[in-house]
Amino acid sequence: MTITNEDELTALQEIGQIVANALETMRHALEPGITTEELDRIGARVLAEAGAVSAPEKCHDFPGATCISVNEEIAHGIPGRRRIERGDLVNIDVSAEKDGFFADTGASFTVPPVAPHIERLCRDGRRAMWAGIRQVKAGAPLASIGEAVGKFAKKNKYTLVKNLASHGVGRSLHEFPTEIATWPNKSERRVMNEGLVFTIEPFLSRGAEWADEGEDGWTLYSLPKAPTVQFEHTVVATCNGPQVITLPG
């Protein structure tokens, strides 16, 4: 999607704030003993009360309002009976639609106590995302996002999962530009046009380079197995830089 007027921006900001509020509410509810299904219901309630519809349910018949992935799971985890325990690493991904507009956000959280290197991974996962976001500007090459994230990962001795990419969003959950690499990609020649709407969501890991599909047909696991985090915002490219629309409020 390319934004062409203020009404479109306002609508995107509304759904962006809704998914951000759902993520924030779920983050505060995350504690030992809660099941991922119970956590998902909390997110679903926030969306419903704001008049929004879960994008995974609407677009893909996903068996949950949100994706919740724990430890060895790195994406698209199905909410269920699994109970959160102390020491877990939990990723929550929230995307939704309202009035024909979509937004997508996500973050990884620790459930204390966890090892210092896991806390550091979470902190650095957010930093990696912002390294990519800072490259967003109308007229800039899309490849600059992956170059910046890759430079950060290499400097801090991390790997990046290379088959889970950022993507266009706005009028649908996944749209042009598709497959925006959050790792260095020398074949990328596209540029960001004014008003372009897309996600930035690197998967930073302590060793994994791929996501491997599990038996349920949804859940993705790190390959090779290693702690992995994901942080995601939906952004708009403007002549003045990035405009992040998935902020709580």
PDB file of C-alpha atoms in Angstrom:
ATOM      1  CA  MET A   1       0.000   0.000   0.000  1.00  0.00           C
ATOM      2  CA  THR A   2       1.066   3.550  -0.717  1.00  0.00           C
ATOM      3  CA  ILE A   3      -0.693   6.197   1.341  1.00  0.00           C
ATOM      4  CA  THR A   4      -2.200   8.927  -0.829  1.00  0.00           C
ATOM      5  CA  ASN A   5      -4.139  11.061   1.662  1.00  0.00           C
ATOM      6  CA  GLU A   6      -4.565  11.923   5.349  1.00  0.00           C
ATOM      7  CA  ASP A   7      -7.692   9.784   5.744  1.00  0.00           C
ATOM      8  CA  GLU A   8      -5.722   6.663   4.820  1.00  0.00           C
ATOM      9  CA  LEU A   9      -2.948   7.580   7.237  1.00  0.00           C
ATOM     10  CA  THR A  10      -5.458   8.187  10.025  1.00  0.00           C
ATOM     11  CA  ALA A  11      -7.110   4.803   9.399  1.00  0.00           C
ATOM     12  CA  LEU A  12      -3.727   3.045   9.432  1.00  0.00           C
ATOM     13  CA  GLN A  13      -2.724   4.823  12.623  1.00  0.00           C
ATOM     14  CA  GLU A  14      -5.965   3.674  14.239  1.00  0.00           C
ATOM     15  CA  ILE A  15      -5.463  -0.015  13.483  1.00  0.00           C
ATOM     16  CA  GLY A  16      -1.757   0.360  14.277  1.00  0.00           C
ATOM     17  CA  GLN A  17      -2.567   1.636  17.738  1.00  0.00           C
ATOM     18  CA  ILE A  18      -5.112  -1.137  18.262  1.00  0.00           C
ATOM     19  CA  VAL A  19      -2.647  -3.957  17.559  1.00  0.00           C
ATOM     20  CA  ALA A  20      -0.005  -2.190  19.653  1.00  0.00           C
ATOM     21  CA  ASN A  21      -2.438  -1.903  22.567  1.00  0.00           C
ATOM     22  CA  ALA A  22      -3.283  -5.603  22.266  1.00  0.00           C
ATOM     23  CA  LEU A  23       0.407  -6.504  22.347  1.00  0.00           C
ATOM     24  CA  GLU A  24       1.002  -4.253  25.346  1.00  0.00           C
ATOM     25  CA  THR A  25      -1.969  -5.735  27.239  1.00  0.00           C
ATOM     26  CA  MET A  26      -0.751  -9.269  26.525  1.00  0.00           C
ATOM     27  CA  ARG A  27       2.767  -8.335  27.656  1.00  0.00           C
ATOM     28  CA  HIS A  28       1.454  -7.200  31.030  1.00  0.00           C
ATOM     29  CA  ALA A  29      -0.594 -10.405  31.402  1.00  0.00           C
ATOM     30  CA  LEU A  30       2.386 -12.642  30.625  1.00  0.00           C
ATOM     31  CA  GLU A  31       3.317 -14.548  33.781  1.00  0.00           C
ATOM     32  CA  PRO A  32       4.115 -18.083  34.946  1.00  0.00           C
ATOM     33  CA  GLY A  33       1.044 -20.317  34.943  1.00  0.00           C
ATOM     34  CA  ILE A  34      -0.966 -18.594  32.224  1.00  0.00           C
ATOM     35  CA  THR A  35      -1.646 -20.702  29.142  1.00  0.00           C
ATOM     36  CA  THR A  36      -1.001 -19.400  25.664  1.00  0.00           C
ATOM     37  CA  GLU A  37      -4.712 -19.870  24.966  1.00  0.00           C
ATOM     38  CA  GLU A  38      -5.620 -17.622  27.904  1.00  0.00           C
ATOM     39  CA  LEU A  39      -3.093 -15.057  26.717  1.00  0.00           C
ATOM     40  CA  ASP A  40      -4.560 -15.186  23.219  1.00  0.00           C
ATOM     41  CA  ARG A  41      -8.064 -14.565  24.563  1.00  0.00           C
ATOM     42  CA  ILE A  42      -6.806 -11.393  26.235  1.00  0.00           C
ATOM     43  CA  GLY A  43      -5.462 -10.131  22.926  1.00  0.00           C
ATOM     44  CA  ALA A  44      -8.645 -11.145  21.115  1.00  0.00           C
ATOM     45  CA  ARG A  45     -10.720  -9.175  23.595  1.00  0.00           C
ATOM     46  CA  VAL A  46      -8.658  -6.007  23.061  1.00  0.00           C
ATOM     47  CA  LEU A  47      -9.101  -6.314  19.298  1.00  0.00           C
ATOM     48  CA  ALA A  48     -12.833  -6.993  19.526  1.00  0.00           C
ATOM     49  CA  GLU A  49     -13.483  -4.114  21.923  1.00  0.00           C
ATOM     50  CA  ALA A  50     -11.776  -1.774  19.454  1.00  0.00           C
ATOM     51  CA  GLY A  51     -13.824  -3.080  16.532  1.00  0.00           C
ATOM     52  CA  ALA A  52     -10.895  -4.890  14.902  1.00  0.00           C
ATOM     53  CA  VAL A  53     -10.659  -8.424  13.493  1.00  0.00           C
ATOM     54  CA  SER A  54      -7.696 -10.764  13.869  1.00  0.00           C
ATOM     55  CA  ALA A  55      -5.806 -10.842  10.554  1.00  0.00           C
ATOM     56  CA  PRO A  56      -4.508 -14.429  10.895  1.00  0.00           C
ATOM     57  CA  GLU A  57      -8.052 -15.656  11.509  1.00  0.00           C
ATOM     58  CA  LYS A  58      -9.569 -13.505   8.763  1.00  0.00           C
ATOM     59  CA  CYS A  59      -6.948 -14.120   6.077  1.00  0.00           C
ATOM     60  CA  HIS A  60      -5.585 -17.584   6.815  1.00  0.00           C
ATOM     61  CA  ASP A  61      -8.093 -19.367   9.116  1.00  0.00           C
ATOM     62  CA  PHE A  62      -5.351 -19.490  11.734  1.00  0.00           C
ATOM     63  CA  PRO A  63      -6.488 -21.289  14.921  1.00  0.00           C
ATOM     64  CA  GLY A  64      -5.999 -18.280  17.181  1.00  0.00           C
ATOM     65  CA  ALA A  65      -6.420 -14.516  17.256  1.00  0.00           C
ATOM     66  CA  THR A  66      -2.676 -13.993  17.729  1.00  0.00           C
ATOM     67  CA  CYS A  67       0.501 -16.004  17.230  1.00  0.00           C
ATOM     68  CA  ILE A  68       2.296 -16.995  20.443  1.00  0.00           C
ATOM     69  CA  SER A  69       5.605 -18.832  20.136  1.00  0.00           C
ATOM     70  CA  VAL A  70       7.527 -20.183  23.126  1.00  0.00           C
ATOM     71  CA  ASN A  71      11.227 -21.084  23.372  1.00  0.00           C
ATOM     72  CA  GLU A  72      12.001 -23.497  20.516  1.00  0.00           C
ATOM     73  CA  GLU A  73       9.060 -22.039  18.547  1.00  0.00           C
ATOM     74  CA  ILE A  74      10.038 -18.823  16.766  1.00  0.00           C
ATOM     75  CA  ALA A  75       6.919 -17.863  14.782  1.00  0.00           C
ATOM     76  CA  HIS A  76       3.270 -18.730  14.084  1.00  0.00           C
ATOM     77  CA  GLY A  77       2.835 -20.640  17.342  1.00  0.00           C
ATOM     78  CA  ILE A  78      -0.747 -21.795  17.902  1.00  0.00           C
ATOM     79  CA  PRO A  79      -2.309 -20.699  21.218  1.00  0.00           C
ATOM     80  CA  GLY A  80      -3.274 -23.693  23.322  1.00  0.00           C
ATOM     81  CA  ARG A  81      -2.847 -25.481  26.644  1.00  0.00           C
ATOM     82  CA  ARG A  82       0.880 -24.839  26.983  1.00  0.00           C
ATOM     83  CA  ARG A  83       1.553 -23.070  30.273  1.00  0.00           C
ATOM     84  CA  ILE A  84       4.110 -20.314  30.470  1.00  0.00           C
ATOM     85  CA  GLU A  85       6.923 -21.156  32.874  1.00  0.00           C
ATOM     86  CA  ARG A  86       9.700 -19.228  34.548  1.00  0.00           C
ATOM     87  CA  GLY A  87      12.658 -18.902  32.222  1.00  0.00           C
ATOM     88  CA  ASP A  88      10.562 -18.971  29.028  1.00  0.00           C
ATOM     89  CA  LEU A  89      11.226 -16.828  25.977  1.00  0.00           C
ATOM     90  CA  VAL A  90       7.876 -15.825  24.452  1.00  0.00           C
ATOM     91  CA  ASN A  91       7.163 -14.147  21.128  1.00  0.00           C
ATOM     92  CA  ILE A  92       3.772 -12.501  20.581  1.00  0.00           C
ATOM     93  CA  ASP A  93       2.721 -11.414  17.092  1.00  0.00           C
ATOM     94  CA  VAL A  94      -0.463  -9.355  16.666  1.00  0.00           C
ATOM     95  CA  SER A  95      -1.988  -8.313  13.353  1.00  0.00           C
ATOM     96  CA  ALA A  96      -5.524  -7.132  12.683  1.00  0.00           C
ATOM     97  CA  GLU A  97      -7.879  -5.380  10.304  1.00  0.00           C
ATOM     98  CA  LYS A  98     -10.374  -2.572  10.791  1.00  0.00           C
ATOM     99  CA  ASP A  99     -12.371  -0.803   8.084  1.00  0.00           C
ATOM    100  CA  GLY A 100     -10.248  -2.378   5.359  1.00  0.00           C
ATOM    101  CA  PHE A 101      -6.857  -1.422   6.818  1.00  0.00           C
ATOM    102  CA  PHE A 102      -4.270  -3.795   8.320  1.00  0.00           C
ATOM    103  CA  ALA A 103      -1.350  -3.377  10.726  1.00  0.00           C
ATOM    104  CA  ASP A 104       1.152  -5.875  12.119  1.00  0.00           C
ATOM    105  CA  THR A 105       3.392  -5.812  15.190  1.00  0.00           C
ATOM    106  CA  GLY A 106       5.248  -8.217  17.456  1.00  0.00           C
ATOM    107  CA  ALA A 107       7.851  -8.564  20.178  1.00  0.00           C
ATOM    108  CA  SER A 108       9.687 -11.143  22.258  1.00  0.00           C
ATOM    109  CA  PHE A 109       9.622 -11.193  26.058  1.00  0.00           C
ATOM    110  CA  THR A 110      11.397 -13.071  28.817  1.00  0.00           C
ATOM    111  CA  VAL A 111       9.725 -14.600  31.856  1.00  0.00           C
ATOM    112  CA  PRO A 112      12.255 -14.193  34.692  1.00  0.00           C
ATOM    113  CA  PRO A 113      14.517 -15.588  35.789  1.00  0.00           C
ATOM    114  CA  VAL A 114      16.418 -16.115  32.542  1.00  0.00           C
ATOM    115  CA  ALA A 115      20.100 -16.323  31.701  1.00  0.00           C
ATOM    116  CA  PRO A 116      21.870 -13.000  31.017  1.00  0.00           C
ATOM    117  CA  HIS A 117      22.537 -13.954  27.389  1.00  0.00           C
ATOM    118  CA  ILE A 118      18.799 -14.398  26.794  1.00  0.00           C
ATOM    119  CA  GLU A 119      18.038 -10.981  28.299  1.00  0.00           C
ATOM    120  CA  ARG A 120      20.753  -9.551  26.082  1.00  0.00           C
ATOM    121  CA  LEU A 121      19.285 -11.294  23.023  1.00  0.00           C
ATOM    122  CA  CYS A 122      15.896  -9.676  23.688  1.00  0.00           C
ATOM    123  CA  ARG A 123      17.454  -6.264  24.163  1.00  0.00           C
ATOM    124  CA  ASP A 124      19.518  -6.639  21.005  1.00  0.00           C
ATOM    125  CA  GLY A 125      16.568  -7.956  18.988  1.00  0.00           C
ATOM    126  CA  ARG A 126      14.781  -4.654  19.573  1.00  0.00           C
ATOM    127  CA  ARG A 127      17.959  -2.744  18.709  1.00  0.00           C
ATOM    128  CA  ALA A 128      18.284  -4.720  15.469  1.00  0.00           C
ATOM    129  CA  MET A 129      14.739  -3.777  14.492  1.00  0.00           C
ATOM    130  CA  TRP A 130      15.432  -0.099  15.112  1.00  0.00           C
ATOM    131  CA  ALA A 131      18.658  -0.322  13.125  1.00  0.00           C
ATOM    132  CA  GLY A 132      16.464  -1.297  10.177  1.00  0.00           C
ATOM    133  CA  ILE A 133      13.751   1.273  10.900  1.00  0.00           C
ATOM    134  CA  ARG A 134      16.294   4.099  10.894  1.00  0.00           C
ATOM    135  CA  GLN A 135      17.020   3.329   7.224  1.00  0.00           C
ATOM    136  CA  VAL A 136      13.442   4.035   6.156  1.00  0.00           C
ATOM    137  CA  LYS A 137      13.043   7.109   3.964  1.00  0.00           C
ATOM    138  CA  ALA A 138      11.309   7.834   0.687  1.00  0.00           C
ATOM    139  CA  GLY A 139      13.790   7.324  -2.157  1.00  0.00           C
ATOM    140  CA  ALA A 140      16.128   5.131  -0.123  1.00  0.00           C
ATOM    141  CA  PRO A 141      16.987   1.580  -1.245  1.00  0.00           C
ATOM    142  CA  LEU A 142      15.077  -1.223   0.460  1.00  0.00           C
ATOM    143  CA  ALA A 143      18.391  -3.089   0.652  1.00  0.00           C
ATOM    144  CA  SER A 144      19.663  -0.570   3.205  1.00  0.00           C
ATOM    145  CA  ILE A 145      17.355  -2.138   5.812  1.00  0.00           C
ATOM    146  CA  GLY A 146      18.939  -5.580   5.559  1.00  0.00           C
ATOM    147  CA  GLU A 147      22.416  -4.087   5.336  1.00  0.00           C
ATOM    148  CA  ALA A 148      21.930  -2.188   8.611  1.00  0.00           C
ATOM    149  CA  VAL A 149      20.407  -5.156  10.443  1.00  0.00           C
ATOM    150  CA  GLY A 150      23.124  -7.454   9.090  1.00  0.00           C
ATOM    151  CA  LYS A 151      25.859  -5.095  10.219  1.00  0.00           C
ATOM    152  CA  PHE A 152      24.368  -4.985  13.715  1.00  0.00           C
ATOM    153  CA  ALA A 153      24.043  -8.775  13.875  1.00  0.00           C
ATOM    154  CA  LYS A 154      27.597  -9.370  12.685  1.00  0.00           C
ATOM    155  CA  LYS A 155      29.069  -6.824  15.080  1.00  0.00           C
ATOM    156  CA  ASN A 156      27.285  -8.440  18.039  1.00  0.00           C
ATOM    157  CA  LYS A 157      27.932 -12.041  16.910  1.00  0.00           C
ATOM    158  CA  TYR A 158      24.355 -13.016  16.099  1.00  0.00           C
ATOM    159  CA  THR A 159      22.793 -14.787  13.128  1.00  0.00           C
ATOM    160  CA  LEU A 160      19.646 -13.821  11.217  1.00  0.00           C
ATOM    161  CA  VAL A 161      16.868 -16.168  10.111  1.00  0.00           C
ATOM    162  CA  LYS A 162      16.852 -15.818   6.328  1.00  0.00           C
ATOM    163  CA  ASN A 163      13.522 -17.296   5.273  1.00  0.00           C
ATOM    164  CA  LEU A 164      11.280 -15.037   7.354  1.00  0.00           C
ATOM    165  CA  ALA A 165      11.146 -11.598   5.766  1.00  0.00           C
ATOM    166  CA  SER A 166       9.447  -8.247   6.198  1.00  0.00           C
ATOM    167  CA  HIS A 167       6.571  -7.422   3.846  1.00  0.00           C
ATOM    168  CA  GLY A 168       4.175  -4.825   2.570  1.00  0.00           C
ATOM    169  CA  VAL A 169       0.986  -4.312   4.572  1.00  0.00           C
ATOM    170  CA  GLY A 170      -1.961  -1.919   4.641  1.00  0.00           C
ATOM    171  CA  ARG A 171      -4.839  -3.048   2.447  1.00  0.00           C
ATOM    172  CA  SER A 172      -4.085  -6.705   3.176  1.00  0.00           C
ATOM    173  CA  LEU A 173      -1.888  -8.548   5.645  1.00  0.00           C
ATOM    174  CA  HIS A 174       0.816  -9.432   3.094  1.00  0.00           C
ATOM    175  CA  GLU A 175       1.185  -7.412  -0.087  1.00  0.00           C
ATOM    176  CA  PHE A 176       3.714  -5.658  -2.311  1.00  0.00           C
ATOM    177  CA  PRO A 177       6.593  -5.175  -1.693  1.00  0.00           C
ATOM    178  CA  THR A 178       6.937  -8.839  -0.744  1.00  0.00           C
ATOM    179  CA  GLU A 179       9.989 -10.517   0.780  1.00  0.00           C
ATOM    180  CA  ILE A 180      11.853  -7.494   2.158  1.00  0.00           C
ATOM    181  CA  ALA A 181      15.066  -9.017   3.489  1.00  0.00           C
ATOM    182  CA  THR A 182      16.188  -8.089   6.987  1.00  0.00           C
ATOM    183  CA  TRP A 183      19.626  -9.465   6.135  1.00  0.00           C
ATOM    184  CA  PRO A 184      22.109  -8.323   3.469  1.00  0.00           C
ATOM    185  CA  ASN A 185      20.701  -9.072   0.014  1.00  0.00           C
ATOM    186  CA  LYS A 186      22.830  -7.960  -2.941  1.00  0.00           C
ATOM    187  CA  SER A 187      20.059  -8.739  -5.434  1.00  0.00           C
ATOM    188  CA  GLU A 188      17.632  -6.205  -3.915  1.00  0.00           C
ATOM    189  CA  ARG A 189      17.192  -3.214  -6.269  1.00  0.00           C
ATOM    190  CA  ARG A 190      13.874  -1.723  -5.152  1.00  0.00           C
ATOM    191  CA  VAL A 191      13.477   1.679  -3.504  1.00  0.00           C
ATOM    192  CA  MET A 192      11.013   2.994  -0.940  1.00  0.00           C
ATOM    193  CA  ASN A 193       8.463   5.340  -2.495  1.00  0.00           C
ATOM    194  CA  GLU A 194       6.773   8.121  -0.547  1.00  0.00           C
ATOM    195  CA  GLY A 195       3.935   6.693   1.567  1.00  0.00           C
ATOM    196  CA  LEU A 196       4.952   3.037   1.213  1.00  0.00           C
ATOM    197  CA  VAL A 197       3.611   0.909   4.095  1.00  0.00           C
ATOM    198  CA  PHE A 198       5.508  -2.179   5.236  1.00  0.00           C
ATOM    199  CA  THR A 199       6.819  -4.096   8.235  1.00  0.00           C
ATOM    200  CA  ILE A 200      10.327  -4.365   9.591  1.00  0.00           C
ATOM    201  CA  GLU A 201      10.750  -7.597  11.555  1.00  0.00           C
ATOM    202  CA  PRO A 202      14.210  -9.144  11.873  1.00  0.00           C
ATOM    203  CA  PHE A 203      14.588 -12.543  13.520  1.00  0.00           C
ATOM    204  CA  LEU A 204      17.804 -12.311  15.536  1.00  0.00           C
ATOM    205  CA  SER A 205      19.323 -15.553  16.827  1.00  0.00           C
ATOM    206  CA  ARG A 206      22.204 -17.082  18.718  1.00  0.00           C
ATOM    207  CA  GLY A 207      22.860 -19.515  15.880  1.00  0.00           C
ATOM    208  CA  ALA A 208      19.754 -20.189  13.787  1.00  0.00           C
ATOM    209  CA  GLU A 209      19.677 -19.254  10.098  1.00  0.00           C
ATOM    210  CA  TRP A 210      16.391 -20.817   8.980  1.00  0.00           C
ATOM    211  CA  ALA A 211      12.821 -21.372  10.126  1.00  0.00           C
ATOM    212  CA  ASP A 212      11.596 -24.957   9.848  1.00  0.00           C
ATOM    213  CA  GLU A 213       7.903 -25.895   9.702  1.00  0.00           C
ATOM    214  CA  GLY A 214       6.578 -28.195  12.402  1.00  0.00           C
ATOM    215  CA  GLU A 215       4.057 -31.016  12.189  1.00  0.00           C
ATOM    216  CA  ASP A 216       1.001 -28.828  12.852  1.00  0.00           C
ATOM    217  CA  GLY A 217       1.503 -26.964   9.566  1.00  0.00           C
ATOM    218  CA  TRP A 218       1.793 -23.584  11.284  1.00  0.00           C
ATOM    219  CA  THR A 219       4.465 -23.422  13.976  1.00  0.00           C
ATOM    220  CA  LEU A 220       7.994 -22.562  12.856  1.00  0.00           C
ATOM    221  CA  TYR A 221      11.128 -23.704  14.689  1.00  0.00           C
ATOM    222  CA  SER A 222      14.714 -22.457  14.602  1.00  0.00           C
ATOM    223  CA  LEU A 223      17.201 -24.372  12.462  1.00  0.00           C
ATOM    224  CA  PRO A 224      19.706 -25.135  13.793  1.00  0.00           C
ATOM    225  CA  LYS A 225      18.003 -25.011  17.171  1.00  0.00           C
ATOM    226  CA  ALA A 226      18.951 -21.799  18.986  1.00  0.00           C
ATOM    227  CA  PRO A 227      17.300 -19.001  21.014  1.00  0.00           C
ATOM    228  CA  THR A 228      15.682 -16.597  18.545  1.00  0.00           C
ATOM    229  CA  VAL A 229      13.711 -13.356  18.944  1.00  0.00           C
ATOM    230  CA  GLN A 230      11.538 -11.245  16.672  1.00  0.00           C
ATOM    231  CA  PHE A 231      10.555  -7.602  16.954  1.00  0.00           C
ATOM    232  CA  GLU A 232       8.221  -5.930  14.482  1.00  0.00           C
ATOM    233  CA  HIS A 233       6.689  -2.567  13.658  1.00  0.00           C
ATOM    234  CA  THR A 234       4.606  -1.358  10.747  1.00  0.00           C
ATOM    235  CA  VAL A 235       6.140   1.776   9.225  1.00  0.00           C
ATOM    236  CA  VAL A 236       5.413   4.361   6.547  1.00  0.00           C
ATOM    237  CA  ALA A 237       8.246   5.730   4.405  1.00  0.00           C
ATOM    238  CA  THR A 238       8.154   9.537   4.250  1.00  0.00           C
ATOM    239  CA  CYS A 239      10.532  12.156   2.899  1.00  0.00           C
ATOM    240  CA  ASN A 240      11.466  12.904   6.513  1.00  0.00           C
ATOM    241  CA  GLY A 241      12.169   9.279   7.427  1.00  0.00           C
ATOM    242  CA  PRO A 242      10.167   6.499   9.085  1.00  0.00           C
ATOM    243  CA  GLN A 243       6.742   6.958  10.589  1.00  0.00           C
ATOM    244  CA  VAL A 244       5.989   4.099  12.994  1.00  0.00           C
ATOM    245  CA  ILE A 245       2.255   3.448  13.233  1.00  0.00           C
ATOM    246  CA  THR A 246       2.220   0.481  15.641  1.00  0.00           C
ATOM    247  CA  LEU A 247       2.685   2.401  18.880  1.00  0.00           C
ATOM    248  CA  PRO A 248       0.366   1.985  21.898  1.00  0.00           C
ATOM    249  CA  GLY A 249      -1.723   4.851  23.118  1.00  0.00           C
TER     250      GLY A 249
END
